[in-house]
mmCIF file of C-alpha atoms and ligand atoms in Angstrom:
data_model
loop_
_atom_site.group_PDB
_atom_site.id
_atom_site.type_symbol
_atom_site.label_atom_id
_atom_site.label_comp_id
_atom_site.label_asym_id
_atom_site.label_seq_id
_atom_site.Cartn_x
_atom_site.Cartn_y
_atom_site.Cartn_z
ATOM 1 C CA MET U 1 158.283 154.025 88.367
ATOM 2 C CA ARG U 2 158.481 153.248 84.651
ATOM 3 C CA GLN U 3 155.987 155.354 82.719
ATOM 4 C CA GLY U 4 153.653 153.574 80.320
ATOM 5 C CA VAL U 5 153.215 154.611 76.700
ATOM 6 C CA LEU U 6 150.335 157.025 77.306
ATOM 7 C CA SER U 7 152.123 159.157 79.880
ATOM 8 C CA ARG U 8 155.607 158.894 78.346
ATOM 9 C CA TYR U 9 154.491 160.077 74.904
ATOM 10 C CA LYS U 10 151.375 162.039 75.831
ATOM 11 C CA GLN U 11 152.315 165.048 73.702
ATOM 12 C CA PHE U 12 152.556 162.939 70.539
ATOM 13 C CA LEU U 13 149.322 161.016 71.051
ATOM 14 C CA ASP U 14 145.662 161.937 70.739
ATOM 15 C CA ILE U 15 145.073 162.185 74.475
ATOM 16 C CA THR U 16 142.361 164.447 75.881
ATOM 17 C CA SER U 17 141.370 165.327 79.431
ATOM 18 C CA ASN U 18 138.782 162.519 79.149
ATOM 19 C CA THR U 19 141.228 159.805 78.127
ATOM 20 C CA PRO U 20 141.827 157.365 80.998
ATOM 21 C CA MET U 21 145.602 157.143 81.562
ATOM 22 C CA ILE U 22 145.771 153.353 81.598
ATOM 23 C CA ASP U 23 149.252 152.084 82.412
ATOM 24 C CA MET U 24 150.422 148.507 82.697
ATOM 25 C CA GLY U 25 154.074 149.482 82.281
ATOM 26 C CA GLU U 26 154.071 148.862 78.530
ATOM 27 C CA GLY U 27 156.802 150.258 76.293
ATOM 28 C CA SER U 28 160.307 151.435 77.298
ATOM 29 C CA THR U 29 161.609 148.065 76.110
ATOM 30 C CA PRO U 30 165.352 147.314 75.886
ATOM 31 C CA LEU U 31 167.393 148.114 72.794
ATOM 32 C CA VAL U 32 170.227 145.612 72.991
ATOM 33 C CA ARG U 33 173.426 145.677 70.929
ATOM 34 C CA SER U 34 174.198 142.492 69.019
ATOM 35 C CA LYS U 35 177.156 140.421 70.226
ATOM 36 C CA PHE U 36 177.431 138.027 67.309
ATOM 37 C CA ILE U 37 175.379 138.759 64.179
ATOM 38 C CA GLU U 38 176.724 142.326 63.947
ATOM 39 C CA ARG U 39 180.278 140.966 63.635
ATOM 40 C CA GLN U 40 179.253 138.015 61.509
ATOM 41 C CA LEU U 41 177.604 140.229 58.875
ATOM 42 C CA GLY U 42 179.985 143.154 59.292
ATOM 43 C CA CYS U 43 177.234 145.629 60.157
ATOM 44 C CA GLY U 44 178.197 149.073 61.442
ATOM 45 C CA GLU U 45 175.949 148.727 64.499
ATOM 46 C CA LEU U 46 173.153 146.217 65.038
ATOM 47 C CA TYR U 47 170.525 146.399 67.763
ATOM 48 C CA PHE U 48 167.536 144.329 68.762
ATOM 49 C CA LYS U 49 164.393 146.021 70.071
ATOM 50 C CA LEU U 50 163.052 143.527 72.573
ATOM 51 C CA GLU U 51 159.297 143.874 72.364
ATOM 52 C CA GLY U 52 158.819 140.590 74.174
ATOM 53 C CA CYS U 53 159.540 142.613 77.335
ATOM 54 C CA ASN U 54 156.103 144.228 77.206
ATOM 55 C CA PRO U 55 153.555 143.146 79.861
ATOM 56 C CA THR U 56 151.961 140.412 77.744
ATOM 57 C CA GLY U 57 155.147 139.534 75.881
ATOM 58 C CA SER U 58 154.608 141.324 72.570
ATOM 59 C CA PHE U 59 154.523 144.779 70.959
ATOM 60 C CA LYS U 60 150.729 144.660 70.845
ATOM 61 C CA ASP U 61 150.493 146.215 74.322
ATOM 62 C CA ARG U 62 151.681 149.597 72.998
ATOM 63 C CA GLY U 63 148.709 149.844 70.681
ATOM 64 C CA MET U 64 146.268 148.074 72.948
ATOM 65 C CA VAL U 65 146.705 150.547 75.809
ATOM 66 C CA MET U 66 145.784 153.388 73.460
ATOM 67 C CA ALA U 67 142.907 151.535 71.752
ATOM 68 C CA VAL U 68 141.374 150.453 75.059
ATOM 69 C CA ALA U 69 141.757 153.938 76.564
ATOM 70 C CA LYS U 70 139.969 155.428 73.562
ATOM 71 C CA ALA U 71 137.285 152.720 73.676
ATOM 72 C CA ILE U 72 136.575 153.545 77.329
ATOM 73 C CA GLU U 73 136.672 157.276 76.597
ATOM 74 C CA GLY U 74 134.070 156.666 73.872
ATOM 75 C CA GLY U 75 131.808 154.753 76.276
ATOM 76 C CA SER U 76 132.467 151.157 75.157
ATOM 77 C CA ARG U 77 132.046 148.449 77.735
ATOM 78 C CA ALA U 78 133.410 145.659 75.577
ATOM 79 C CA ILE U 79 136.210 145.083 73.091
ATOM 80 C CA ILE U 80 136.627 142.517 70.334
ATOM 81 C CA CYS U 81 139.407 141.368 68.002
ATOM 82 C CA ALA U 82 140.497 138.602 65.661
ATOM 83 C CA SER U 83 144.008 137.392 66.219
ATOM 84 C CA THR U 84 146.817 135.017 65.406
ATOM 85 C CA GLY U 85 147.376 135.088 69.176
ATOM 86 C CA ASN U 86 149.266 138.105 70.435
ATOM 87 C CA THR U 87 146.555 140.691 69.875
ATOM 88 C CA SER U 88 144.104 138.467 71.721
ATOM 89 C CA ALA U 89 146.496 138.024 74.665
ATOM 90 C CA SER U 90 146.998 141.772 74.856
ATOM 91 C CA ALA U 91 143.305 142.650 74.474
ATOM 92 C CA ALA U 92 142.429 140.117 77.159
ATOM 93 C CA ALA U 93 144.973 141.593 79.587
ATOM 94 C CA TYR U 94 143.901 145.213 79.121
ATOM 95 C CA GLY U 95 140.250 144.145 79.193
ATOM 96 C CA ALA U 96 140.860 142.440 82.550
ATOM 97 C CA TYR U 97 142.818 145.430 83.896
ATOM 98 C CA CYS U 98 140.039 147.841 82.933
ATOM 99 C CA GLY U 99 137.157 145.555 83.893
ATOM 100 C CA ILE U 100 135.596 145.420 80.426
ATOM 101 C CA LYS U 101 134.355 142.395 78.534
ATOM 102 C CA THR U 102 136.762 141.015 75.941
ATOM 103 C CA ILE U 103 135.889 138.744 73.031
ATOM 104 C CA VAL U 104 138.672 137.243 70.905
ATOM 105 C CA LEU U 105 138.394 135.178 67.724
ATOM 106 C CA VAL U 106 141.294 132.923 66.806
ATOM 107 C CA PRO U 107 141.746 130.651 63.787
ATOM 108 C CA SER U 108 141.450 126.992 64.771
ATOM 109 C CA GLY U 109 144.658 125.030 65.209
ATOM 110 C CA ASN U 110 146.902 127.949 64.325
ATOM 111 C CA VAL U 111 147.554 129.725 67.583
ATOM 112 C CA ALA U 112 150.657 129.088 69.694
ATOM 113 C CA LYS U 113 149.947 127.517 73.076
ATOM 114 C CA GLY U 114 151.300 130.350 75.227
ATOM 115 C CA LYS U 115 149.076 132.921 73.558
ATOM 116 C CA MET U 116 145.966 130.796 73.943
ATOM 117 C CA ALA U 117 146.840 130.222 77.610
ATOM 118 C CA GLN U 118 147.113 133.979 78.132
ATOM 119 C CA ALA U 119 143.712 134.793 76.610
ATOM 120 C CA LEU U 120 142.108 132.139 78.831
ATOM 121 C CA ALA U 121 144.034 133.174 81.940
ATOM 122 C CA TYR U 122 142.965 136.812 81.591
ATOM 123 C CA GLY U 123 139.369 135.618 81.341
ATOM 124 C CA ALA U 124 138.459 136.611 77.780
ATOM 125 C CA GLU U 125 135.633 134.984 75.852
ATOM 126 C CA VAL U 126 137.641 132.911 73.384
ATOM 127 C CA VAL U 127 136.003 131.905 70.102
ATOM 128 C CA VAL U 128 137.829 129.403 67.899
ATOM 129 C CA VAL U 129 136.827 129.877 64.265
ATOM 130 C CA GLU U 130 137.004 127.213 61.567
ATOM 131 C CA GLY U 131 138.802 129.497 59.181
ATOM 132 C CA THR U 132 141.818 131.728 58.660
ATOM 133 C CA PHE U 133 142.831 134.891 60.474
ATOM 134 C CA ASP U 134 141.698 136.950 57.482
ATOM 135 C CA GLN U 135 138.218 135.397 57.597
ATOM 136 C CA SER U 136 138.005 135.909 61.371
ATOM 137 C CA LEU U 137 138.918 139.577 60.964
ATOM 138 C CA GLU U 138 136.120 139.989 58.425
ATOM 139 C CA MET U 139 133.694 138.506 60.965
ATOM 140 C CA VAL U 140 134.712 140.730 63.875
ATOM 141 C CA ARG U 141 134.604 143.835 61.675
ATOM 142 C CA ASN U 142 131.034 142.992 60.834
ATOM 143 C CA PHE U 143 130.067 142.087 64.389
ATOM 144 C CA SER U 144 131.597 145.214 65.927
ATOM 145 C CA GLU U 145 129.748 147.507 63.504
ATOM 146 C CA ARG U 146 126.396 145.927 64.301
ATOM 147 C CA ASN U 147 126.882 145.790 68.042
ATOM 148 C CA SER U 148 128.739 149.031 68.756
ATOM 149 C CA ILE U 149 131.554 147.234 70.487
ATOM 150 C CA ALA U 150 135.103 148.538 70.065
ATOM 151 C CA LEU U 151 137.200 146.701 67.501
ATOM 152 C CA VAL U 152 140.812 146.642 68.732
ATOM 153 C CA ASN U 153 142.553 145.123 65.713
ATOM 154 C CA SER U 154 145.134 147.300 63.981
ATOM 155 C CA VAL U 155 142.430 148.609 61.613
ATOM 156 C CA ASN U 156 141.609 150.730 64.663
ATOM 157 C CA PRO U 157 143.774 153.852 64.143
ATOM 158 C CA HIS U 158 144.408 154.180 67.890
ATOM 159 C CA ARG U 159 146.322 150.900 67.800
ATOM 160 C CA LEU U 160 148.797 152.313 65.297
ATOM 161 C CA GLU U 161 149.001 155.550 67.286
ATOM 162 C CA GLY U 162 150.181 153.647 70.343
ATOM 163 C CA GLN U 163 152.522 151.368 68.401
ATOM 164 C CA LYS U 164 154.443 154.257 66.866
ATOM 165 C CA SER U 165 155.879 154.857 70.356
ATOM 166 C CA ALA U 166 158.428 152.101 69.629
ATOM 167 C CA ALA U 167 159.950 154.255 66.886
ATOM 168 C CA PHE U 168 160.146 157.186 69.312
ATOM 169 C CA GLU U 169 161.975 155.027 71.848
ATOM 170 C CA ILE U 170 164.539 153.864 69.301
ATOM 171 C CA VAL U 171 165.348 157.466 68.375
ATOM 172 C CA ASP U 172 165.396 158.511 72.034
ATOM 173 C CA ASP U 173 167.832 155.676 72.831
ATOM 174 C CA LEU U 174 170.151 156.084 69.834
ATOM 175 C CA GLY U 175 170.020 159.872 69.658
ATOM 176 C CA ASP U 176 168.891 159.585 66.011
ATOM 177 C CA ALA U 177 166.985 157.183 63.759
ATOM 178 C CA PRO U 178 168.892 154.154 62.454
ATOM 179 C CA GLU U 179 169.618 153.785 58.725
ATOM 180 C CA TYR U 180 167.575 150.574 58.528
ATOM 181 C CA LEU U 181 164.662 149.081 60.435
ATOM 182 C CA PHE U 182 164.007 145.355 59.886
ATOM 183 C CA ILE U 183 160.560 144.199 60.904
ATOM 184 C CA PRO U 184 158.261 141.196 60.367
ATOM 185 C CA VAL U 185 155.069 141.909 58.432
ATOM 186 C CA GLY U 186 151.750 140.155 59.001
ATOM 187 C CA ASN U 187 148.651 142.324 58.954
ATOM 188 C CA ALA U 188 151.073 145.200 58.193
ATOM 189 C CA GLY U 189 149.971 147.456 61.040
ATOM 190 C CA ASN U 190 153.308 147.550 62.819
ATOM 191 C CA ILE U 191 155.447 148.580 59.840
ATOM 192 C CA THR U 192 152.887 151.331 59.218
ATOM 193 C CA ALA U 193 152.984 152.452 62.841
ATOM 194 C CA TYR U 194 156.801 152.547 62.988
ATOM 195 C CA TRP U 195 156.956 154.586 59.805
ATOM 196 C CA ASN U 196 154.386 157.054 61.174
ATOM 197 C CA GLY U 197 156.477 157.358 64.332
ATOM 198 C CA PHE U 198 159.751 157.959 62.506
ATOM 199 C CA VAL U 199 158.116 160.549 60.226
ATOM 200 C CA GLN U 200 156.514 162.365 63.157
ATOM 201 C CA TYR U 201 159.753 162.464 65.172
ATOM 202 C CA HIS U 202 161.659 163.684 62.117
ATOM 203 C CA GLU U 203 159.139 166.482 61.616
ATOM 204 C CA VAL U 204 159.756 167.781 65.136
ATOM 205 C CA GLU U 205 163.522 167.410 64.580
ATOM 206 C CA LYS U 206 164.102 164.665 67.077
ATOM 207 C CA SER U 207 166.017 162.865 64.322
ATOM 208 C CA THR U 208 168.082 163.986 61.338
ATOM 209 C CA ILE U 209 167.254 160.962 59.177
ATOM 210 C CA LYS U 210 164.469 158.461 58.624
ATOM 211 C CA PRO U 211 165.217 154.756 58.291
ATOM 212 C CA ARG U 212 164.643 152.548 55.288
ATOM 213 C CA MET U 213 161.778 150.263 56.273
ATOM 214 C CA MET U 214 162.684 146.638 55.547
ATOM 215 C CA GLY U 215 159.617 144.446 56.014
ATOM 216 C CA PHE U 216 159.673 140.653 55.839
ATOM 217 C CA GLN U 217 156.811 138.226 55.319
ATOM 218 C CA ALA U 218 157.042 134.449 55.486
ATOM 219 C CA GLU U 219 157.362 132.874 52.042
ATOM 220 C CA GLY U 220 154.088 130.930 52.305
ATOM 221 C CA ALA U 221 152.241 134.014 53.523
ATOM 222 C CA ALA U 222 153.691 136.795 51.402
ATOM 223 C CA PRO U 223 150.787 138.570 49.672
ATOM 224 C CA ILE U 224 152.552 141.935 49.523
ATOM 225 C CA VAL U 225 155.590 140.375 47.872
ATOM 226 C CA ILE U 226 153.619 138.435 45.256
ATOM 227 C CA GLY U 227 151.095 141.231 44.773
ATOM 228 C CA GLU U 228 147.907 139.328 45.506
ATOM 229 C CA PRO U 229 146.075 137.855 48.521
ATOM 230 C CA VAL U 230 147.047 134.345 49.615
ATOM 231 C CA LEU U 231 143.930 132.298 50.364
ATOM 232 C CA GLU U 232 145.627 129.618 52.428
ATOM 233 C CA PRO U 233 148.687 131.178 54.014
ATOM 234 C CA LYS U 234 151.208 128.727 55.439
ATOM 235 C CA THR U 235 154.209 129.247 57.667
ATOM 236 C CA ILE U 236 155.679 127.934 60.859
ATOM 237 C CA ALA U 237 155.585 131.543 62.120
ATOM 238 C CA SER U 238 151.901 131.410 63.056
ATOM 239 C CA ALA U 239 151.792 135.072 64.169
ATOM 240 C CA ILE U 240 152.283 136.217 60.578
ATOM 241 C CA ARG U 241 150.224 133.546 58.849
ATOM 242 C CA ILE U 242 148.131 136.196 57.117
ATOM 243 C CA GLY U 243 147.032 136.231 53.488
ATOM 244 C CA ASN U 244 145.351 139.592 53.060
ATOM 245 C CA PRO U 245 146.865 142.275 55.311
ATOM 246 C CA ALA U 246 144.481 145.019 56.425
ATOM 247 C CA SER U 247 147.185 147.698 56.203
ATOM 248 C CA TRP U 248 148.561 146.495 52.853
ATOM 249 C CA GLN U 249 148.457 149.905 51.160
ATOM 250 C CA HIS U 250 149.933 151.693 54.174
ATOM 251 C CA ALA U 251 152.809 149.220 54.218
ATOM 252 C CA ILE U 252 153.533 149.881 50.544
ATOM 253 C CA LYS U 253 153.517 153.595 51.274
ATOM 254 C CA ALA U 254 155.967 153.118 54.173
ATOM 255 C CA ARG U 255 158.207 150.981 51.964
ATOM 256 C CA ASP U 256 158.204 153.441 49.060
ATOM 257 C CA GLU U 257 158.447 156.680 51.016
ATOM 258 C CA SER U 258 161.337 155.313 53.065
ATOM 259 C CA GLY U 259 163.226 153.807 50.112
ATOM 260 C CA GLY U 260 162.941 150.396 51.757
ATOM 261 C CA SER U 261 161.658 147.034 50.622
ATOM 262 C CA ILE U 262 159.260 144.240 51.571
ATOM 263 C CA GLY U 263 160.582 140.767 50.896
ATOM 264 C CA SER U 264 160.033 137.222 52.048
ATOM 265 C CA VAL U 265 161.996 134.606 53.960
ATOM 266 C CA SER U 266 161.459 130.849 53.994
ATOM 267 C CA ASP U 267 160.526 128.915 57.122
ATOM 268 C CA LYS U 268 164.008 127.416 57.019
ATOM 269 C CA GLU U 269 165.581 130.889 57.072
ATOM 270 C CA ILE U 270 163.223 131.947 59.868
ATOM 271 C CA LEU U 271 164.175 128.929 61.982
ATOM 272 C CA GLU U 272 167.895 129.445 61.409
ATOM 273 C CA ALA U 273 167.601 133.053 62.554
ATOM 274 C CA TYR U 274 165.374 131.961 65.480
ATOM 275 C CA LYS U 275 168.054 129.575 66.732
ATOM 276 C CA MET U 276 170.933 131.932 66.049
ATOM 277 C CA LEU U 277 169.193 134.647 68.042
ATOM 278 C CA SER U 278 168.672 132.502 71.102
ATOM 279 C CA ARG U 279 171.967 130.589 71.025
ATOM 280 C CA ARG U 280 174.340 133.338 69.930
ATOM 281 C CA GLU U 281 172.650 136.447 71.248
ATOM 282 C CA GLY U 282 170.661 135.238 74.256
ATOM 283 C CA VAL U 283 167.536 136.686 72.642
ATOM 284 C CA PHE U 284 164.589 134.308 72.690
ATOM 285 C CA GLY U 285 162.067 135.717 70.247
ATOM 286 C CA GLU U 286 159.134 133.949 68.680
ATOM 287 C CA PRO U 287 159.514 132.564 65.143
ATOM 288 C CA ALA U 288 157.648 135.479 63.520
ATOM 289 C CA SER U 289 160.038 137.891 65.234
ATOM 290 C CA ALA U 290 163.022 136.065 63.790
ATOM 291 C CA ALA U 291 161.770 136.977 60.295
ATOM 292 C CA SER U 292 163.323 140.428 60.781
ATOM 293 C CA VAL U 293 166.767 138.929 61.444
ATOM 294 C CA ALA U 294 166.309 136.309 58.702
ATOM 295 C CA GLY U 295 165.592 139.222 56.357
ATOM 296 C CA LEU U 296 168.794 141.004 57.374
ATOM 297 C CA ILE U 297 170.856 137.850 56.864
ATOM 298 C CA LYS U 298 169.246 137.335 53.451
ATOM 299 C CA MET U 299 169.900 140.922 52.292
ATOM 300 C CA HIS U 300 173.503 140.575 53.433
ATOM 301 C CA SER U 301 173.958 137.344 51.485
ATOM 302 C CA ASN U 302 172.425 139.090 48.465
ATOM 303 C CA GLY U 303 175.418 141.406 48.618
ATOM 304 C CA ILE U 304 174.097 144.472 50.441
ATOM 305 C CA ASP U 305 176.847 146.171 52.403
ATOM 306 C CA PHE U 306 175.769 147.229 55.886
ATOM 307 C CA SER U 307 179.225 148.167 57.123
ATOM 308 C CA ASP U 308 178.423 151.869 57.491
ATOM 309 C CA SER U 309 174.910 151.391 58.757
ATOM 310 C CA ARG U 310 173.132 151.409 62.022
ATOM 311 C CA ILE U 311 170.433 148.783 61.992
ATOM 312 C CA VAL U 312 167.576 147.882 64.306
ATOM 313 C CA CYS U 313 165.762 144.532 64.089
ATOM 314 C CA VAL U 314 162.434 144.445 65.886
ATOM 315 C CA ILE U 315 161.972 141.294 67.960
ATOM 316 C CA THR U 316 158.209 141.565 68.155
ATOM 317 C CA GLY U 317 157.329 138.856 70.676
ATOM 318 C CA SER U 318 158.759 136.491 73.280
ATOM 319 C CA GLY U 319 159.909 132.968 72.420
ATOM 320 C CA LEU U 320 157.908 131.718 75.401
ATOM 321 C CA LYS U 321 154.746 132.301 73.407
ATOM 322 C CA ASP U 322 155.390 129.170 71.367
ATOM 323 C CA PRO U 323 156.779 126.514 73.728
ATOM 324 C CA ASP U 324 155.902 123.617 71.405
ATOM 325 C CA LEU U 325 158.034 124.948 68.600
ATOM 326 C CA ALA U 326 160.846 125.784 71.023
ATOM 327 C CA SER U 327 161.008 122.194 72.274
ATOM 328 C CA GLU U 328 160.694 120.772 68.772
ATOM 329 C CA GLN U 329 163.563 122.884 67.499
ATOM 330 C CA ASN U 330 165.730 122.239 70.518
ATOM 331 C CA ASP U 331 168.163 119.505 69.585
ATOM 332 C CA MET U 332 170.385 119.896 72.665
ATOM 333 C CA PRO U 333 170.636 116.651 74.659
ATOM 334 C CA LEU U 334 168.763 116.405 77.943
ATOM 335 C CA HIS U 335 170.912 114.818 80.667
ATOM 336 C CA GLN U 336 169.003 112.372 82.868
ATOM 337 C CA LEU U 337 170.860 111.539 86.074
ATOM 338 C CA PRO U 338 170.267 109.760 89.344
ATOM 339 C CA LEU U 339 170.857 111.877 92.440
ATOM 340 C CA ASP U 340 174.541 110.990 92.518
ATOM 341 C CA MET U 341 177.637 113.217 92.428
ATOM 342 C CA ASP U 342 179.843 110.656 90.659
ATOM 343 C CA ALA U 343 177.300 110.234 87.885
ATOM 344 C CA MET U 344 177.146 114.018 87.535
ATOM 345 C CA ASN U 345 180.934 114.287 87.290
ATOM 346 C CA ARG U 346 181.022 111.575 84.659
ATOM 347 C CA ALA U 347 178.227 113.108 82.608
ATOM 348 C CA LEU U 348 179.251 116.748 82.769
ATOM 349 C CA GLY U 349 182.961 116.801 83.557
ATOM 350 C CA SER U 350 183.931 116.435 79.894
ATOM 351 C CA ILE U 351 181.755 119.412 78.825
ATOM 352 C CA LEU U 352 183.978 121.800 80.775
ATOM 353 C CA GLU U 353 187.269 120.500 79.366
HETATM 354 N N1 F0G N 401 155.276 139.633 65.136
HETATM 355 C C1 F0G N 401 154.407 139.124 66.010
HETATM 356 C C2 F0G N 401 154.954 138.406 67.191
HETATM 357 C C3 F0G N 401 153.013 139.267 65.814
HETATM 358 O O1 F0G N 401 152.164 138.756 66.697
HETATM 359 C C4 F0G N 401 152.557 139.959 64.669
HETATM 360 C C5 F0G N 401 151.131 140.108 64.417
HETATM 361 C C6 F0G N 401 153.517 140.479 63.789
HETATM 362 C C7 F0G N 401 154.857 140.302 64.058
HETATM 363 C C8 F0G N 401 153.137 141.235 62.571
HETATM 364 O O2 F0G N 401 152.658 142.513 62.868
HETATM 365 O O3 F0G N 401 150.402 142.300 61.882
HETATM 366 O O4 F0G N 401 151.315 144.509 62.542
HETATM 367 O O5 F0G N 401 152.246 143.298 60.578
HETATM 368 N N2 F0G N 401 150.215 139.545 65.110
HETATM 369 C C9 F0G N 401 148.787 139.818 64.963
HETATM 370 C C10 F0G N 401 147.994 139.147 66.059
HETATM 371 C C11 F0G N 401 148.236 139.664 63.605
HETATM 372 O O6 F0G N 401 146.804 138.868 65.876
HETATM 373 O O7 F0G N 401 148.522 138.947 67.142
HETATM 374 P P1 F0G N 401 151.594 143.209 61.918
#
């Protein structure tokens, strides 16, 4: 049986004899070699870390399993978070699995349909707030302090603890760290967690190098790039529509210590990468996830030579999370046919020529 994050990386996590070993099979996600973009850009080696293969379809499960285990260990009977969608889906699933009450706040009108469906299906209390993600996070921080209920956003250090396991897996799979890690940045918890993981594994000599951390925000939601909060963040990549990241300073530290950079990509660049990933690589990530690949393509067109480098792009969540956008962006024709073999031959015969 596949081991979950807590048992697989027990020795690197803050696990005590009182920590419940929750396991929904999270982590151990595929690291898949690129078939097309690697050649197209002339990269040494390019891999995609498919975090959409986690139980709820995003990387959040790695951190959630740890945060919920620690919440239960500490006596909490309820968890709460604000979310652009994936954190709420993950919290709701682990809350259901552990039989604890889950409250999620989501910004109105800005959450992809699949994520909303998940939170409801897992039976969470879903609160839609007339405001942004940043404002919702402020509210849950306040509420959790007053009501001693566990906050499971990435401001909870246990979340980042669990999420660093993805960096461990990459090193375990490749035999060393890659030269570059490309990753989307929203609230900036994940880039922080990956960096912590790479540093920790390097310290115990599991790797000989540490990667440059290459974070990418969406152009209309790029506070770290412009150096100030964005009050009304805008991007098609709703998961990273965040104007004031909680882990801002940690992300800057990861960038600077690793010799990396944090840049931005336009919605157009995100959508191009999104389509290229699914059509040329068979990897259906959500738009926010495609920001990592859009960032790589942009750096390459800015003249950076990746020919001697091993690169990993993190595909943070599944494309199924946002079915509306997938249909909107899908300009392939739909063939409507009667139940008739001749009609089928006429319609499709020419495609195979
Ligand atoms: N990719 C996806 C698919 C996400 O859902 C998120 C964040 C990110 C990237 C960015 O990660 O915030 O650690 O920098 N989603 C959060 C949520 C904010 O509420 O689900 P980050």
